[in-house]
Amino acid sequence: MQKLDQFQQLVTDFCDQMDFVTVYIKEAHPVEGWMIKGVPYKITNHKDIEERIRAANILKKAGSKCPIVVDTMADDALQKYAALPEGLYVIQDGVVKFKAIGPSSYNPDAVRKWFEDHVTKGKQ
């Protein structure tokens, strides 16, 4: 959630041209594992879908401006997109056109540049 504000600005700036969705996947920093110190929330490894939904609601309460869906307990989205701990994807007509998998490559500004180069200028 470190770059949530930048992502939220992307949603605000491009929501009339693109559809946005957040897929909440397996918790990358659970209490029982590699937890980041100083975060205001304590999330455990999800034991069932209800726990995963409750964890996703933390993101929603943080002010998410786009729909949030929750990955299956089999981690289907995580497996398909290899987005742990986070990732940004642009998918057009079922084809991945851009991806930035974090944490080091998770860069909302790179997505902004892609949008500006391909969407706002009418390129496909």
C-alpha positions as YAML, in Angstrom:
chain: A
units: angstrom
residues:
- id: 1
  name: MET
  ca: [0.00, 0.00, 0.00]
- id: 2
  name: GLN
  ca: [3.08, 2.17, -0.09]
- id: 3
  name: LYS
  ca: [2.29, 3.63, -3.53]
- id: 4
  name: LEU
  ca: [-1.47, 3.60, -3.12]
- id: 5
  name: ASP
  ca: [-1.76, 7.37, -3.57]
- id: 6
  name: GLN
  ca: [0.02, 7.22, -6.95]
- id: 7
  name: PHE
  ca: [-2.21, 4.37, -8.09]
- id: 8
  name: GLN
  ca: [-5.32, 6.23, -6.92]
- id: 9
  name: GLN
  ca: [-4.25, 9.24, -8.99]
- id: 10
  name: LEU
  ca: [-3.96, 6.99, -12.07]
- id: 11
  name: VAL
  ca: [-7.51, 5.81, -11.49]
- id: 12
  name: THR
  ca: [-8.73, 9.39, -11.14]
- id: 13
  name: ASP
  ca: [-6.88, 10.60, -14.23]
- id: 14
  name: PHE
  ca: [-7.75, 7.72, -16.58]
- id: 15
  name: CYS
  ca: [-11.05, 6.26, -15.30]
- id: 16
  name: ASP
  ca: [-12.94, 7.73, -18.27]
- id: 17
  name: GLN
  ca: [-10.63, 5.87, -20.70]
- id: 18
  name: MET
  ca: [-9.75, 2.64, -18.86]
- id: 19
  name: ASP
  ca: [-11.34, 0.19, -16.45]
- id: 20
  name: PHE
  ca: [-9.41, -0.42, -13.26]
- id: 21
  name: VAL
  ca: [-9.65, -3.31, -10.83]
- id: 22
  name: THR
  ca: [-7.52, -4.38, -7.89]
- id: 23
  name: VAL
  ca: [-7.09, -8.10, -7.32]
- id: 24
  name: TYR
  ca: [-6.29, -8.82, -3.69]
- id: 25
  name: ILE
  ca: [-3.98, -11.84, -3.63]
- id: 26
  name: LYS
  ca: [-2.21, -13.80, -0.91]
- id: 27
  name: GLU
  ca: [-0.89, -11.52, 1.82]
- id: 28
  name: ALA
  ca: [2.77, -10.76, 1.10]
- id: 29
  name: HIS
  ca: [3.62, -9.59, 4.61]
- id: 30
  name: PRO
  ca: [1.59, -11.60, 7.12]
- id: 31
  name: VAL
  ca: [2.06, -11.39, 10.87]
- id: 32
  name: GLU
  ca: [3.42, -14.96, 10.85]
- id: 33
  name: GLY
  ca: [5.99, -14.21, 8.17]
- id: 34
  name: TRP
  ca: [7.80, -11.27, 6.66]
- id: 35
  name: MET
  ca: [5.74, -8.54, 8.32]
- id: 36
  name: ILE
  ca: [6.74, -4.94, 7.71]
- id: 37
  name: LYS
  ca: [7.25, -3.05, 10.95]
- id: 38
  name: GLY
  ca: [5.32, 0.12, 11.53]
- id: 39
  name: VAL
  ca: [2.29, -0.68, 9.38]
- id: 40
  name: PRO
  ca: [-1.03, 0.22, 10.98]
- id: 41
  name: TYR
  ca: [-2.60, -3.17, 10.23]
- id: 42
  name: LYS
  ca: [-1.82, -6.74, 11.24]
- id: 43
  name: ILE
  ca: [-2.87, -9.32, 8.64]
- id: 44
  name: THR
  ca: [-2.40, -13.05, 9.16]
- id: 45
  name: ASN
  ca: [-1.99, -15.68, 6.45]
- id: 46
  name: HIS
  ca: [-5.49, -16.23, 5.10]
- id: 47
  name: LYS
  ca: [-6.94, -19.57, 6.21]
- id: 48
  name: ASP
  ca: [-10.14, -19.17, 4.18]
- id: 49
  name: ILE
  ca: [-11.80, -16.85, 1.68]
- id: 50
  name: GLU
  ca: [-13.59, -14.91, 4.43]
- id: 51
  name: GLU
  ca: [-10.23, -13.91, 5.97]
- id: 52
  name: ARG
  ca: [-8.97, -12.86, 2.54]
- id: 53
  name: ILE
  ca: [-12.08, -10.74, 2.01]
- id: 54
  name: ARG
  ca: [-11.63, -9.10, 5.42]
- id: 55
  name: ALA
  ca: [-8.03, -8.27, 4.50]
- id: 56
  name: ALA
  ca: [-9.15, -6.81, 1.16]
- id: 57
  name: ASN
  ca: [-11.60, -4.62, 3.04]
- id: 58
  name: ILE
  ca: [-8.64, -2.97, 4.78]
- id: 59
  name: LEU
  ca: [-7.53, -1.78, 1.34]
- id: 60
  name: LYS
  ca: [-11.06, -0.65, 0.55]
- id: 61
  name: LYS
  ca: [-11.23, 1.34, 3.79]
- id: 62
  name: ALA
  ca: [-7.88, 2.93, 2.91]
- id: 63
  name: GLY
  ca: [-9.74, 4.64, 0.07]
- id: 64
  name: SER
  ca: [-9.49, 2.44, -2.99]
- id: 65
  name: LYS
  ca: [-11.07, 4.23, -5.95]
- id: 66
  name: CYS
  ca: [-11.58, 1.10, -8.05]
- id: 67
  name: PRO
  ca: [-13.34, -2.21, -7.53]
- id: 68
  name: ILE
  ca: [-11.49, -4.79, -5.46]
- id: 69
  name: VAL
  ca: [-11.87, -8.47, -6.21]
- id: 70
  name: VAL
  ca: [-10.34, -11.28, -4.20]
- id: 71
  name: ASP
  ca: [-8.20, -14.08, -5.59]
- id: 72
  name: THR
  ca: [-9.25, -17.65, -4.92]
- id: 73
  name: MET
  ca: [-7.70, -19.61, -2.08]
- id: 74
  name: ALA
  ca: [-5.98, -21.66, -4.79]
- id: 75
  name: ASP
  ca: [-4.24, -18.38, -5.76]
- id: 76
  name: ASP
  ca: [-5.32, -18.55, -9.41]
- id: 77
  name: ALA
  ca: [-4.58, -14.87, -10.19]
- id: 78
  name: LEU
  ca: [-1.30, -14.98, -8.28]
- id: 79
  name: GLN
  ca: [-0.21, -18.03, -10.29]
- id: 80
  name: LYS
  ca: [-1.29, -16.59, -13.63]
- id: 81
  name: TYR
  ca: [0.21, -13.13, -13.15]
- id: 82
  name: ALA
  ca: [3.08, -13.80, -10.67]
- id: 83
  name: ALA
  ca: [2.25, -10.57, -8.90]
- id: 84
  name: LEU
  ca: [3.53, -11.25, -5.37]
- id: 85
  name: PRO
  ca: [3.83, -8.96, -3.57]
- id: 86
  name: GLU
  ca: [2.24, -6.56, -6.05]
- id: 87
  name: GLY
  ca: [1.98, -5.90, -9.74]
- id: 88
  name: LEU
  ca: [0.52, -3.53, -12.28]
- id: 89
  name: TYR
  ca: [-0.87, -4.92, -15.52]
- id: 90
  name: VAL
  ca: [-2.50, -3.36, -18.55]
- id: 91
  name: ILE
  ca: [-4.65, -5.94, -20.32]
- id: 92
  name: GLN
  ca: [-6.26, -5.06, -23.62]
- id: 93
  name: ASP
  ca: [-8.49, -7.48, -25.49]
- id: 94
  name: GLY
  ca: [-7.21, -10.33, -23.31]
- id: 95
  name: VAL
  ca: [-3.55, -9.59, -24.04]
- id: 96
  name: VAL
  ca: [-1.05, -8.26, -21.48]
- id: 97
  name: LYS
  ca: [0.27, -5.04, -23.01]
- id: 98
  name: PHE
  ca: [2.24, -3.78, -20.00]
- id: 99
  name: LYS
  ca: [3.37, -5.25, -16.69]
- id: 100
  name: ALA
  ca: [5.35, -4.04, -13.73]
- id: 101
  name: ILE
  ca: [5.82, -6.60, -10.98]
- id: 102
  name: GLY
  ca: [6.94, -5.26, -7.63]
- id: 103
  name: PRO
  ca: [8.14, -4.30, -5.33]
- id: 104
  name: SER
  ca: [11.06, -2.82, -7.26]
- id: 105
  name: SER
  ca: [9.22, -2.60, -10.59]
- id: 106
  name: TYR
  ca: [5.83, -1.58, -9.16]
- id: 107
  name: ASN
  ca: [5.80, 1.91, -10.58]
- id: 108
  name: PRO
  ca: [2.52, 3.75, -11.15]
- id: 109
  name: ASP
  ca: [4.43, 6.47, -13.02]
- id: 110
  name: ALA
  ca: [5.57, 3.90, -15.62]
- id: 111
  name: VAL
  ca: [1.93, 2.89, -16.12]
- id: 112
  name: ARG
  ca: [1.01, 6.57, -16.46]
- id: 113
  name: LYS
  ca: [3.63, 6.95, -19.20]
- id: 114
  name: TRP
  ca: [2.29, 3.85, -20.99]
- id: 115
  name: PHE
  ca: [-1.25, 5.24, -20.80]
- id: 116
  name: GLU
  ca: [-0.13, 8.61, -22.11]
- id: 117
  name: ASP
  ca: [1.80, 7.02, -24.98]
- id: 118
  name: HIS
  ca: [-0.81, 4.42, -25.97]
- id: 119
  name: VAL
  ca: [-4.21, 5.56, -24.78]
- id: 120
  name: THR
  ca: [-4.35, 9.32, -24.73]
- id: 121
  name: LYS
  ca: [-2.60, 9.58, -28.11]
- id: 122
  name: GLY
  ca: [-4.91, 6.95, -29.60]
- id: 123
  name: LYS
  ca: [-2.16, 4.35, -30.15]
- id: 124
  name: GLN
  ca: [-3.02, 0.68, -29.62]
...
